[in-house]
CSV table of C-alpha atoms in Angstrom, one decimal:
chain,number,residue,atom,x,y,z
P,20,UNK,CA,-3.8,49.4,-14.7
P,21,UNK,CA,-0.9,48.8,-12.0
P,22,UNK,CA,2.3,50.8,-12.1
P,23,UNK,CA,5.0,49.2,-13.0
P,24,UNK,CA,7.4,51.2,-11.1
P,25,UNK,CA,7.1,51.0,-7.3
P,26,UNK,CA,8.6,53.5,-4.5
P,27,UNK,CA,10.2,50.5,-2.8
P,28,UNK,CA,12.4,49.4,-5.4
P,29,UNK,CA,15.6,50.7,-5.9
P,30,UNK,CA,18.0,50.8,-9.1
P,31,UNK,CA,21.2,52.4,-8.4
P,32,UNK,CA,23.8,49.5,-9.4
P,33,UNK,CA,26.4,51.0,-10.2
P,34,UNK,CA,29.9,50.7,-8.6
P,35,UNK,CA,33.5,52.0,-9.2
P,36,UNK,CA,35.4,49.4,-11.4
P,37,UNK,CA,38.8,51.0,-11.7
P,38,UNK,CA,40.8,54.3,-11.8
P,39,UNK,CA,42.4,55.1,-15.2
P,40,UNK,CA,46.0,57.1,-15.7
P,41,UNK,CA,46.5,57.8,-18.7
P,42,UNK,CA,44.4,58.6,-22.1
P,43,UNK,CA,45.8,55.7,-24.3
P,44,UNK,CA,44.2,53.3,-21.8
P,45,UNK,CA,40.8,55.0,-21.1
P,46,UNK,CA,40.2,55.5,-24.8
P,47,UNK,CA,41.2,51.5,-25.2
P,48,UNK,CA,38.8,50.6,-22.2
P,49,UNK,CA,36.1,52.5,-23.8
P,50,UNK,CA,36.9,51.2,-27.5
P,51,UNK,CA,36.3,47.5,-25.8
P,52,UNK,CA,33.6,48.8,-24.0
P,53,UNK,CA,31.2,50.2,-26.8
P,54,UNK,CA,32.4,47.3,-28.9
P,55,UNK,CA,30.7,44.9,-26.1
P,56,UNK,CA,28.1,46.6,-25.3
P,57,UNK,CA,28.8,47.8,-21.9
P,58,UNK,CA,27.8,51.0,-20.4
P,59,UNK,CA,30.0,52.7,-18.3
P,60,UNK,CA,30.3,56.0,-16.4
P,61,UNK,CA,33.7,58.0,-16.0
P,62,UNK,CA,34.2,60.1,-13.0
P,63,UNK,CA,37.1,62.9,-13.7
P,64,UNK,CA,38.8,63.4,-10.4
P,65,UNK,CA,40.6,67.0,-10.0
P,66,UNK,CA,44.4,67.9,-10.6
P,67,UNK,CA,45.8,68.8,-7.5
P,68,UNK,CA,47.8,71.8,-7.3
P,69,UNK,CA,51.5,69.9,-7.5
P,70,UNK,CA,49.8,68.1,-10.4
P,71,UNK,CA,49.1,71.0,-12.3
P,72,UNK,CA,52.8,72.8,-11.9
P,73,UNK,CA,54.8,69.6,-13.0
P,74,UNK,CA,52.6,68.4,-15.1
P,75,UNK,CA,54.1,68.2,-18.9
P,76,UNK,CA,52.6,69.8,-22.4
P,77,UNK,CA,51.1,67.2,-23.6
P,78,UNK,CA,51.1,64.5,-21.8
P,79,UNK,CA,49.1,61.6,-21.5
P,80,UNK,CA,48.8,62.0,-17.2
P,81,UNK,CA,45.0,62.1,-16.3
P,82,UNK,CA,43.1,60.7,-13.5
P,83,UNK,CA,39.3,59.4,-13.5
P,84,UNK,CA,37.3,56.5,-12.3
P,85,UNK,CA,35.2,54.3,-14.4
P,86,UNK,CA,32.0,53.0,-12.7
P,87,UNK,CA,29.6,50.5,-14.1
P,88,UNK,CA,26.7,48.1,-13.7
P,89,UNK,CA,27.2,45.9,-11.2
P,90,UNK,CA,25.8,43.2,-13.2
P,91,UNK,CA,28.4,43.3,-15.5
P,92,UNK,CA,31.6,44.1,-13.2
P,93,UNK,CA,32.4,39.9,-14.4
P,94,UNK,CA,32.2,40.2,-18.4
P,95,UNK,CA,33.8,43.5,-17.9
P,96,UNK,CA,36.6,42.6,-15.7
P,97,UNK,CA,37.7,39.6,-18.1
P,98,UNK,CA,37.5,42.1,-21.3
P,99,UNK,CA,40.1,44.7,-20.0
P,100,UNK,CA,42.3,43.1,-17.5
P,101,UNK,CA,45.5,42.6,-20.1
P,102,UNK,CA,45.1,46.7,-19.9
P,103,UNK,CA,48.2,47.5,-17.8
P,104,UNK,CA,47.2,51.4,-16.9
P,105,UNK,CA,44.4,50.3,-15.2
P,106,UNK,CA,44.2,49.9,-11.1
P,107,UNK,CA,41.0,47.8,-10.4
P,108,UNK,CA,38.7,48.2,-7.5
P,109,UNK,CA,37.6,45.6,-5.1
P,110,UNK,CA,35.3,43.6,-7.4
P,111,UNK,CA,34.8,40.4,-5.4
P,112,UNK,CA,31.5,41.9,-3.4
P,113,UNK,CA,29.6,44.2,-2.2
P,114,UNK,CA,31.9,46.1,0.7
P,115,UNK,CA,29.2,47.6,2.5
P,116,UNK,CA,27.2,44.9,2.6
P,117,UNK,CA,30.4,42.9,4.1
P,118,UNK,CA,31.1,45.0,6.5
P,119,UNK,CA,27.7,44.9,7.9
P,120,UNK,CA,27.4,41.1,7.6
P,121,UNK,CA,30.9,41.1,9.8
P,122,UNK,CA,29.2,43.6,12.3
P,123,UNK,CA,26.3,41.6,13.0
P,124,UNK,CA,28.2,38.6,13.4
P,125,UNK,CA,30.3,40.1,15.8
P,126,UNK,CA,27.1,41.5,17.9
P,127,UNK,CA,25.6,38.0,17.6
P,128,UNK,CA,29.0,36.0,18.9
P,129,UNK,CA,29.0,38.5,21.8
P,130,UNK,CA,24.9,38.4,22.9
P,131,UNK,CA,25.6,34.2,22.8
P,132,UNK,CA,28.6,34.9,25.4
P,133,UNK,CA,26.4,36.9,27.5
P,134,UNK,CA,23.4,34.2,27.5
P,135,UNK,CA,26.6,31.3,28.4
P,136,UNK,CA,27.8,33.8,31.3
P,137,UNK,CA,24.2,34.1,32.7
C-alpha cells in the first residue's frame, strides 16, 4: 500500500488577498465568502500606539488581512470587488516567483554579453 502523501510535495497556497478597515466590510466579505464557499484566513494586525489613543468608542476602525487559496484568488476577486473598504493585494501572480524569473533573466542577458565580448 503506497502513501499517498509524499515529503516532496508541498501544500501551502495560500496568499494575502486584501487588507480590510472596517467591520461593516469584513463581516460583508465573509457573508459572501461562506455563501460561496470560499475559505479564507484573516490575519489581525496590531493597533499602534497613536491608534489606540485617538481611536473612538465604538467605532468601526480595524485593520486585518484576509488571505486565501490561491486557486481561488479569481472567483474571489470578482465576488467582492464592488466592496469599497477593501485595499486588494497584487493578485495578478506569484511576486516571488517574478522576481526570480526577472533575476535570472538578467544573469542570463549578462553571461551572453560576456561570451559576445570573448
Amino acid at each position: 500500500m503506497s502513501s499517498i502523501l509524499n515529503e516532496s510535495q508541498n501544500f501551502d497556497n495560500e496568499v494575502l488577498f486584501c487588507n480590510i478597515f472596517s467591520q461593516r466590510d469584513k463581516k460583508e466579505l465573509e457573508r459572501i465568502f461562506l455563501k460561496n464557499r470560499i475559505s479564507y484566513y484573516i490575519d489581525w494586525q496590531k493597533q499602534s500606539l497613536w491608534q489606540k489613543l485617538f481611536s473612538r468608542k465604538g467605532s468601526d476602525r480595524i485593520n486585518c488581512f484576509v488571505k486565501i487559496n490561491r486557486s481561488e484568488v479569481e472567483k474571489a476577486y470578482n465576488l467582492v470587488k464592488n466592496i469599497e473598504g477593501l485595499k486588494f493585494k497584487d493578485i495578478t501572480g506569484d511576486t516571488e516567483r517574478r522576481a526570480v524569473t526577472k533575476r535570472a533573466l538578467m544573469d542570463e542577458a549578462e553571461d551572453l554579453d560576456d561570451d559576445e565580448k570573448d
